[in-house]
mmCIF file with all atom_site columns, C-alpha atoms in Angstrom:
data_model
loop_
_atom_site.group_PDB
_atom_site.id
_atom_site.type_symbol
_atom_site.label_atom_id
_atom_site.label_alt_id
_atom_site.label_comp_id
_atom_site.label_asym_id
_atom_site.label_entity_id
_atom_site.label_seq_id
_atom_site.pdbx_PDB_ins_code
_atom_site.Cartn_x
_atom_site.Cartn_y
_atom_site.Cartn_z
_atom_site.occupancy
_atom_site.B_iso_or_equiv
_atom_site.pdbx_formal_charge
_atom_site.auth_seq_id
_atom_site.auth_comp_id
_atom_site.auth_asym_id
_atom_site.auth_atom_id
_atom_site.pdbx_PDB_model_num
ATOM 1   C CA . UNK R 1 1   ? -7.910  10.594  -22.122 1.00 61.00 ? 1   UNK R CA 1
ATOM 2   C CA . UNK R 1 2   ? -8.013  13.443  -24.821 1.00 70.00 ? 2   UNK R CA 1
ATOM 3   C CA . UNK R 1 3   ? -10.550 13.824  -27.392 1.00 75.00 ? 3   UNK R CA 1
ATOM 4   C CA . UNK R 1 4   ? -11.744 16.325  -29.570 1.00 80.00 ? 4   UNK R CA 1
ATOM 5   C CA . UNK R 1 5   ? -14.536 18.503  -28.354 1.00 83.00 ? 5   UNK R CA 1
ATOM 6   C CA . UNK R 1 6   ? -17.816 17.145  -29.522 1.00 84.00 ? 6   UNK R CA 1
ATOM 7   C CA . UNK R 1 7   ? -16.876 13.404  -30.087 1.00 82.00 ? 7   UNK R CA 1
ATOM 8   C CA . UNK R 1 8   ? -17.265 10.769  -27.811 1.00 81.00 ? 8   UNK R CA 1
ATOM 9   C CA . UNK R 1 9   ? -14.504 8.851   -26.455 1.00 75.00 ? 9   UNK R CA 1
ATOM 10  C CA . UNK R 1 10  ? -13.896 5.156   -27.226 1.00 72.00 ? 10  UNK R CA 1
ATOM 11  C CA . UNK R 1 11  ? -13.331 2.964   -24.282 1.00 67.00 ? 11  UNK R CA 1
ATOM 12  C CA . UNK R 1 12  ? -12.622 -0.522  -24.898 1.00 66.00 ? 12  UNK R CA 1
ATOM 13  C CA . UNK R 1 13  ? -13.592 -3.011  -21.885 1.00 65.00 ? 13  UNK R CA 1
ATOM 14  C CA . UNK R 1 14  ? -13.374 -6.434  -22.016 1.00 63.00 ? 14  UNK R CA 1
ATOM 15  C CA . UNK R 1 15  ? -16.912 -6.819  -20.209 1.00 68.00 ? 15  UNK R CA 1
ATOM 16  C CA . UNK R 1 16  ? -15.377 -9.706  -17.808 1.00 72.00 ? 16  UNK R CA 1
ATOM 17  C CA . UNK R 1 17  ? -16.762 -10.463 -14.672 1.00 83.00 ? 17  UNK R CA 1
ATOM 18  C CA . UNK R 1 18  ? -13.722 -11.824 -13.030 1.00 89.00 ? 18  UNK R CA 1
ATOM 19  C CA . UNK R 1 19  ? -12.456 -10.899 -9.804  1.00 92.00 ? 19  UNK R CA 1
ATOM 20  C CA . UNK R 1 20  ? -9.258  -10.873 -7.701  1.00 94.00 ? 20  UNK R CA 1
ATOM 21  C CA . UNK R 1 21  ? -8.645  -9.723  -4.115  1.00 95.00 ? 21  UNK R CA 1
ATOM 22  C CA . UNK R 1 22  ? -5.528  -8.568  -2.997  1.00 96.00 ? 22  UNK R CA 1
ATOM 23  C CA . UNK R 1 23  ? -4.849  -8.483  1.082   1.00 96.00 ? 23  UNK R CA 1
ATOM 24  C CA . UNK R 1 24  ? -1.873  -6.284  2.261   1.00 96.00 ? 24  UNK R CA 1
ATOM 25  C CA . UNK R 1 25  ? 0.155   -5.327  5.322   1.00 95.00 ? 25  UNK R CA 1
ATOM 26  C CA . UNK R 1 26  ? 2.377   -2.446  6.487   1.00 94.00 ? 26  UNK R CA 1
ATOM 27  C CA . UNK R 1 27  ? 4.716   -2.156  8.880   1.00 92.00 ? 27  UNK R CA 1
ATOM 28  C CA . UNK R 1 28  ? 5.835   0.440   11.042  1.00 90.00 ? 28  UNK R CA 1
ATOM 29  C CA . UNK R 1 29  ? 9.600   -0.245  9.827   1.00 89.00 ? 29  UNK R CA 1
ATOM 30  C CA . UNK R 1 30  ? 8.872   -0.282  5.894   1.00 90.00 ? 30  UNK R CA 1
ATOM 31  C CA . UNK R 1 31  ? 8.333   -3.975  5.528   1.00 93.00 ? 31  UNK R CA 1
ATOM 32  C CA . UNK R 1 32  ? 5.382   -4.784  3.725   1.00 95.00 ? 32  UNK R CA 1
ATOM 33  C CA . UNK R 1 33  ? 3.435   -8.004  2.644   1.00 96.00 ? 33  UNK R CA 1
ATOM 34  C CA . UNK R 1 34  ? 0.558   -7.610  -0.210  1.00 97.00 ? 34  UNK R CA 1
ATOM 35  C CA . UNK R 1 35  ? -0.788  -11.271 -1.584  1.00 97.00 ? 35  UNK R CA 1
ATOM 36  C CA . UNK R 1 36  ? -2.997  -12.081 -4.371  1.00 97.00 ? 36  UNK R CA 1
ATOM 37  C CA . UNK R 1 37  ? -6.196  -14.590 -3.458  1.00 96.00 ? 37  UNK R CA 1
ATOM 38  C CA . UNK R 1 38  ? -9.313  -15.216 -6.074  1.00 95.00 ? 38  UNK R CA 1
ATOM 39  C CA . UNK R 1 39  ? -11.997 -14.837 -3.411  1.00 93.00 ? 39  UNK R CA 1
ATOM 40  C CA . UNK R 1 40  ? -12.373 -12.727 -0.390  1.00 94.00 ? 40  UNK R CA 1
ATOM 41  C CA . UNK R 1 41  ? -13.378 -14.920 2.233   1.00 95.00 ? 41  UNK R CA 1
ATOM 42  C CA . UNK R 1 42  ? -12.729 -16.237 5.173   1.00 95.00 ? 42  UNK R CA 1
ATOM 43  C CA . UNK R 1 43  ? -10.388 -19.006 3.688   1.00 96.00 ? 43  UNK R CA 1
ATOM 44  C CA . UNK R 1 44  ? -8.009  -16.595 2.096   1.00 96.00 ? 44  UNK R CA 1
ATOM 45  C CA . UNK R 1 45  ? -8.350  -14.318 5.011   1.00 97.00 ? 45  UNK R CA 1
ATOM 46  C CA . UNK R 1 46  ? -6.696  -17.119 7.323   1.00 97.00 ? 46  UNK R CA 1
ATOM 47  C CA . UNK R 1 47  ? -4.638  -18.129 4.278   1.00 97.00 ? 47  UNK R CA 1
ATOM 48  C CA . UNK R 1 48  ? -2.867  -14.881 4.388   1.00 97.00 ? 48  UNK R CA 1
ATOM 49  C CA . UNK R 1 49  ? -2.917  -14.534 8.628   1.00 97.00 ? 49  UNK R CA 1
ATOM 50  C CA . UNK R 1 50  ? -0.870  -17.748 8.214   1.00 97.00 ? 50  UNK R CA 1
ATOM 51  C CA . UNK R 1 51  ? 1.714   -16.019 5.657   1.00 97.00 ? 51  UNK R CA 1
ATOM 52  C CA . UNK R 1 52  ? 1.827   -12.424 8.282   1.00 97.00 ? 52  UNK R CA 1
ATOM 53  C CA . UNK R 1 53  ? 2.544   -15.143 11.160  1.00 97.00 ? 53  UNK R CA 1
ATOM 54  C CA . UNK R 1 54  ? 5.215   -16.588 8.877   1.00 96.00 ? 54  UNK R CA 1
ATOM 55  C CA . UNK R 1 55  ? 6.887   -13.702 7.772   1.00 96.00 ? 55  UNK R CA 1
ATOM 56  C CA . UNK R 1 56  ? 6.679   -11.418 11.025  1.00 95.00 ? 56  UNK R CA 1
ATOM 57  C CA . UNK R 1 57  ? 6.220   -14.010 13.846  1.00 94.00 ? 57  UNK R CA 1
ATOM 58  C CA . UNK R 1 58  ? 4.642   -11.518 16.581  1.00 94.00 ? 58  UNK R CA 1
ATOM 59  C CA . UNK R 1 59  ? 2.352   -8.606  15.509  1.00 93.00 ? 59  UNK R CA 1
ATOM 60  C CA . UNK R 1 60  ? -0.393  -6.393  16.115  1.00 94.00 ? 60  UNK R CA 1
ATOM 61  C CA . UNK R 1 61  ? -2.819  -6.042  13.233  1.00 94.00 ? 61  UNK R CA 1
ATOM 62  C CA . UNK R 1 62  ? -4.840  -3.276  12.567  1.00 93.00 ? 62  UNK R CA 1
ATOM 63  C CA . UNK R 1 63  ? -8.068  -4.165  10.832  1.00 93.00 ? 63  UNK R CA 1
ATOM 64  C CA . UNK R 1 64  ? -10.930 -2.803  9.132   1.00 91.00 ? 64  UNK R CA 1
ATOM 65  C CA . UNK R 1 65  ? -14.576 -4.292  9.825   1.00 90.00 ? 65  UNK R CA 1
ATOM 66  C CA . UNK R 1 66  ? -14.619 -6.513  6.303   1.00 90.00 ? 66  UNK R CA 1
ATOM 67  C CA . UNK R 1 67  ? -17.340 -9.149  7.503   1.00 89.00 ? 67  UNK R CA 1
ATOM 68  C CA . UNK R 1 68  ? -14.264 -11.723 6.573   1.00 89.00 ? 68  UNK R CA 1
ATOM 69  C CA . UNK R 1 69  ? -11.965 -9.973  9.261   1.00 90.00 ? 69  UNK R CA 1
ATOM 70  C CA . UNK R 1 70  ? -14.400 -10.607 12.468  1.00 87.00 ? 70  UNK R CA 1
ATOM 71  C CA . UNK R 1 71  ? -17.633 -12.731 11.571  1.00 90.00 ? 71  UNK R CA 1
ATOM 72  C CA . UNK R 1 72  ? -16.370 -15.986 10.596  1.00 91.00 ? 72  UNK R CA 1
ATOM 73  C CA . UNK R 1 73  ? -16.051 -18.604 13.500  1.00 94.00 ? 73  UNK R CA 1
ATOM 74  C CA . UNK R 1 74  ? -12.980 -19.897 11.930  1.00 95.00 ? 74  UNK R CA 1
ATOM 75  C CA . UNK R 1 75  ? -11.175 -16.422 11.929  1.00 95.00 ? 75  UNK R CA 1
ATOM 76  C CA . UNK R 1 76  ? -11.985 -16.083 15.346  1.00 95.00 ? 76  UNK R CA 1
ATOM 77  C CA . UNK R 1 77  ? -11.025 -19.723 15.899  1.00 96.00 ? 77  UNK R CA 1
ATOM 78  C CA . UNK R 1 78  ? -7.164  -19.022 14.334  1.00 97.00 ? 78  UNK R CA 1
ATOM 79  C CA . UNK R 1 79  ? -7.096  -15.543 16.149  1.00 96.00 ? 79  UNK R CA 1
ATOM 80  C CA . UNK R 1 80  ? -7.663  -17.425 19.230  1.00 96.00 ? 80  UNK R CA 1
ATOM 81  C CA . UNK R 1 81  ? -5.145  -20.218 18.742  1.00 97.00 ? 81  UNK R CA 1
ATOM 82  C CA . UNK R 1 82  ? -2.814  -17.536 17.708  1.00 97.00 ? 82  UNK R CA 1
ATOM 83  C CA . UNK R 1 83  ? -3.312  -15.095 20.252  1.00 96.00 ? 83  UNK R CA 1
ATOM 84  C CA . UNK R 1 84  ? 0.438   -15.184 21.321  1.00 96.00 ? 84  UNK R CA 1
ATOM 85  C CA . UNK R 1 85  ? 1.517   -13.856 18.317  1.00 96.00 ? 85  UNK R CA 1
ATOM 86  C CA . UNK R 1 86  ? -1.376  -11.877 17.049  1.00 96.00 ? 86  UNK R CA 1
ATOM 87  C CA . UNK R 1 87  ? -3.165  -9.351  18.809  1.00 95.00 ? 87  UNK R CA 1
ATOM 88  C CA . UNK R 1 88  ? -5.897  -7.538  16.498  1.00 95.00 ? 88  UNK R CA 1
ATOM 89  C CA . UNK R 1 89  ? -7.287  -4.293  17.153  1.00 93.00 ? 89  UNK R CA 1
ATOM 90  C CA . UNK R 1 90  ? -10.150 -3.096  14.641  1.00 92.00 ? 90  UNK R CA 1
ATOM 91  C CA . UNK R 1 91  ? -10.807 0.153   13.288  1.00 90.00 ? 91  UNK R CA 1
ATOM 92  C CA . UNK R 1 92  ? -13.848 2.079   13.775  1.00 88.00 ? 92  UNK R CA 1
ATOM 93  C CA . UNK R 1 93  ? -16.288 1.691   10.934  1.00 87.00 ? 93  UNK R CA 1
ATOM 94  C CA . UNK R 1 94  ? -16.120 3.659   8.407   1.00 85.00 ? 94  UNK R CA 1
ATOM 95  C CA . UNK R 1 95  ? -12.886 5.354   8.819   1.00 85.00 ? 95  UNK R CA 1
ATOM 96  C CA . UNK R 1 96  ? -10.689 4.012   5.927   1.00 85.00 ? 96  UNK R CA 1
ATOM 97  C CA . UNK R 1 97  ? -8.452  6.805   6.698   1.00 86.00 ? 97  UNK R CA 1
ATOM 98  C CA . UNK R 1 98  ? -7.059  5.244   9.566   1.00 87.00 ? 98  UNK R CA 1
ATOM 99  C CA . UNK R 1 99  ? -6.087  2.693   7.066   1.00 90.00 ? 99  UNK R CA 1
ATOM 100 C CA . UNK R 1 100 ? -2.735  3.484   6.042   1.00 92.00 ? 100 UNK R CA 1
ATOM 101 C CA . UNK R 1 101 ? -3.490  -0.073  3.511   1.00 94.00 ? 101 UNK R CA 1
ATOM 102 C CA . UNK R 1 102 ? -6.394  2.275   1.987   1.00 93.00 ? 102 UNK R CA 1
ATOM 103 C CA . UNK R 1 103 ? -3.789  4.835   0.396   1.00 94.00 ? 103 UNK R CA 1
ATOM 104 C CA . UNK R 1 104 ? -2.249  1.679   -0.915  1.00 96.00 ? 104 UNK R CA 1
ATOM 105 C CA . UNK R 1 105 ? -5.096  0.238   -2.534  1.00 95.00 ? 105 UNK R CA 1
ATOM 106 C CA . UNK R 1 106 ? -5.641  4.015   -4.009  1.00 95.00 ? 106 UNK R CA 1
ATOM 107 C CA . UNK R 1 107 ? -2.774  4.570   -5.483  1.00 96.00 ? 107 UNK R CA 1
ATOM 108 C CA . UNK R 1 108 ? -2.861  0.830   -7.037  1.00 96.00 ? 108 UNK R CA 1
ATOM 109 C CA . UNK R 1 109 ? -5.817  1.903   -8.785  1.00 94.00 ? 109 UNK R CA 1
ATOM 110 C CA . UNK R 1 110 ? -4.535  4.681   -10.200 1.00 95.00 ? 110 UNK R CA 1
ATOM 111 C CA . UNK R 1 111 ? -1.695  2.985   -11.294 1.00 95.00 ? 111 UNK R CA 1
ATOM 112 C CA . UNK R 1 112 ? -2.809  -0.075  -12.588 1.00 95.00 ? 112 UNK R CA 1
ATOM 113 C CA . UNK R 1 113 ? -6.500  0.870   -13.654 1.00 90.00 ? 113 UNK R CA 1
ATOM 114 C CA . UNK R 1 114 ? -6.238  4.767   -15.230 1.00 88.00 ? 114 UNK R CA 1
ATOM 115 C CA . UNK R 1 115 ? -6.048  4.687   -19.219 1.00 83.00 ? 115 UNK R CA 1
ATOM 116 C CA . UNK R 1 116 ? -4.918  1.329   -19.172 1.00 88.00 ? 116 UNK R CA 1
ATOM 117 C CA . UNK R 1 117 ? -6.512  -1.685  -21.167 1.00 86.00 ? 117 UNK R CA 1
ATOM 118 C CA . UNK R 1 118 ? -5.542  -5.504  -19.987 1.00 89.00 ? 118 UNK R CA 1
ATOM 119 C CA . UNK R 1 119 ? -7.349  -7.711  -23.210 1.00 88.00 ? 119 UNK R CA 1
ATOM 120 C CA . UNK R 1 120 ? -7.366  -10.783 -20.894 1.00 90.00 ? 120 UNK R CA 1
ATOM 121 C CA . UNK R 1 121 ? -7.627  -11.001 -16.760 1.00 91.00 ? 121 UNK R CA 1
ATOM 122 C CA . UNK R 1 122 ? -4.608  -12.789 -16.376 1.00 93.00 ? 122 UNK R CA 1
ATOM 123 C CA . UNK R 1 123 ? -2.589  -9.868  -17.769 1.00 94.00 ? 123 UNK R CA 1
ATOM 124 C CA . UNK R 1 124 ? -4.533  -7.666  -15.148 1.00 94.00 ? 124 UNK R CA 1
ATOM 125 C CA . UNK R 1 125 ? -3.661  -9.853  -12.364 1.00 95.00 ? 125 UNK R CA 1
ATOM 126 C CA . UNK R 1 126 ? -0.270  -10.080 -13.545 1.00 96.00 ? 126 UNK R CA 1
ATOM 127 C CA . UNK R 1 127 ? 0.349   -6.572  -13.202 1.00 97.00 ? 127 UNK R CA 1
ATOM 128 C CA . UNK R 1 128 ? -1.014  -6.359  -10.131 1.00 97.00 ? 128 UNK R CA 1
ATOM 129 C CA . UNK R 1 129 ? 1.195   -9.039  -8.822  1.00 96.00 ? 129 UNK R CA 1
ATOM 130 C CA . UNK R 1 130 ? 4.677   -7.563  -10.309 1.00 97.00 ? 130 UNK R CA 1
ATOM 131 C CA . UNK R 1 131 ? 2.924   -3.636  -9.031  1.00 97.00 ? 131 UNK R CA 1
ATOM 132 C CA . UNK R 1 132 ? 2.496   -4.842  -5.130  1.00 97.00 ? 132 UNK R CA 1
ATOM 133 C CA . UNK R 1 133 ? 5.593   -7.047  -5.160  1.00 96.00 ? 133 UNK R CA 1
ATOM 134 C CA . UNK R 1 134 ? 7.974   -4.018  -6.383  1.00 96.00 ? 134 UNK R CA 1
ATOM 135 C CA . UNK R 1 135 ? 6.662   -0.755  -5.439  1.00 96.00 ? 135 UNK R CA 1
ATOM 136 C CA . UNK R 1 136 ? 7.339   0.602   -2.040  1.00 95.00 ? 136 UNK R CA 1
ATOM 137 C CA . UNK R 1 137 ? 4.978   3.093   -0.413  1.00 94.00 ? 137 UNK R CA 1
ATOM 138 C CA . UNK R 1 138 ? 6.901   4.453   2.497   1.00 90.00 ? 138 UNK R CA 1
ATOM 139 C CA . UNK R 1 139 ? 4.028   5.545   3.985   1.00 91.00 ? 139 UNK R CA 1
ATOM 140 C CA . UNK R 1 140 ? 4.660   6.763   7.885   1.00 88.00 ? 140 UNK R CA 1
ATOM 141 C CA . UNK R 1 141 ? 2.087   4.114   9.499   1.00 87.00 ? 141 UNK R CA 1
ATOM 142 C CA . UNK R 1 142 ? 2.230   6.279   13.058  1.00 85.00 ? 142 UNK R CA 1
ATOM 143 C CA . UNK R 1 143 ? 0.438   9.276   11.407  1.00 85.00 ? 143 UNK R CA 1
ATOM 144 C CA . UNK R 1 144 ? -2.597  7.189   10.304  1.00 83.00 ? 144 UNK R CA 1
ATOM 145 C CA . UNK R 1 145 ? -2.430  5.455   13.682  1.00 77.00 ? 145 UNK R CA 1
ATOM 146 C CA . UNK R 1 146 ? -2.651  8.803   15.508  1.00 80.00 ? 146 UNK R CA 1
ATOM 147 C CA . UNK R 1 147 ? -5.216  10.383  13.537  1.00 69.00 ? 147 UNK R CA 1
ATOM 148 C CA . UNK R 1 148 ? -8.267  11.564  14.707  1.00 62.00 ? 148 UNK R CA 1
ATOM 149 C CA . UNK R 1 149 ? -11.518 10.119  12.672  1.00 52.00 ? 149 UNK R CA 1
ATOM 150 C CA . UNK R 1 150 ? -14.143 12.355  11.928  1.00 50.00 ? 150 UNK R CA 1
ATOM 151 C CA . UNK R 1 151 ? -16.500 9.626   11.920  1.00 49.00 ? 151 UNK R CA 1
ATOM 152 C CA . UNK R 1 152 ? -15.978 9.300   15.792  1.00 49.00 ? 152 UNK R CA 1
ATOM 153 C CA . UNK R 1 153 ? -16.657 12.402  16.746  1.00 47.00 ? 153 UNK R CA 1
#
């Protein structure tokens, strides 16, 4: 945002409260899966597992240490039932750079959230349905797999 030097820039929120959560998966092919949930819990976590299972049958997910990703019995109940098909593998803490997901989630927020005004939530989580449904990140999912965290060292 430009404004002259000396005034004070005008930013109009709408002071809401609301919240979305959007989960998302990359492949190492290009395929990708991002859904839309209100609540980030353990519900919508196994919600979504259910979609990956659907979509890619057999896979091996890659998983940060969210509290809804490992605590919950009945994550680690479906895990277990679905051990077949999923095999999960977390990331160290702290290391979102291992994350290829995380550069997702960045560049979603610059998109979707710099110098832009929504005046009502659904319009916000509108756009960030259509943005993860049609953009395509290409993102090479081996480099972040191979990389070396500094937070393990």
């Amino acid at each position: 945002m430009w404004t002259p030097e000396g005034k004070r820039p005008i930013v109009t929120v709408t002071g809401s409260h609301q919240k979305t959560c959007v989960f998302g998966t990359l492949t190492i092919n290009g395929k990708q899966l991002f859904r839309q949930y209100k609540t980030f819990d353990q519900y919508s976590f196994i919600s979504y597992l259910r979609d990956l299972k659907r979509k890619f049958h057999k896979l091996i997910l890659f998983l940060d240490r969210a509290p809804q990703h490992y605590r919950s019995k009945r994550v680690k109940a479906y895990l277990e039932r679905n051990s077949d098909a999923m095999i999960v593998e977390y990331l160290p803490k702290g290391s979102p750079d291992l994350s290829a997901v995380e550069e997702c989630w960045r560049q979603g927020k610059y998109d979707l959230l710099v110098s832009k005004y929504y005046p009502r939530f659904a319009k916000l989580k509108t756009a960030i349905t259509n943005y993860y449904r049609i953009k395509r990140f290409g993102l090479n999912i081996i480099k972040y797999l191979i990389r070396e965290s500094t937070n393990l060292c």
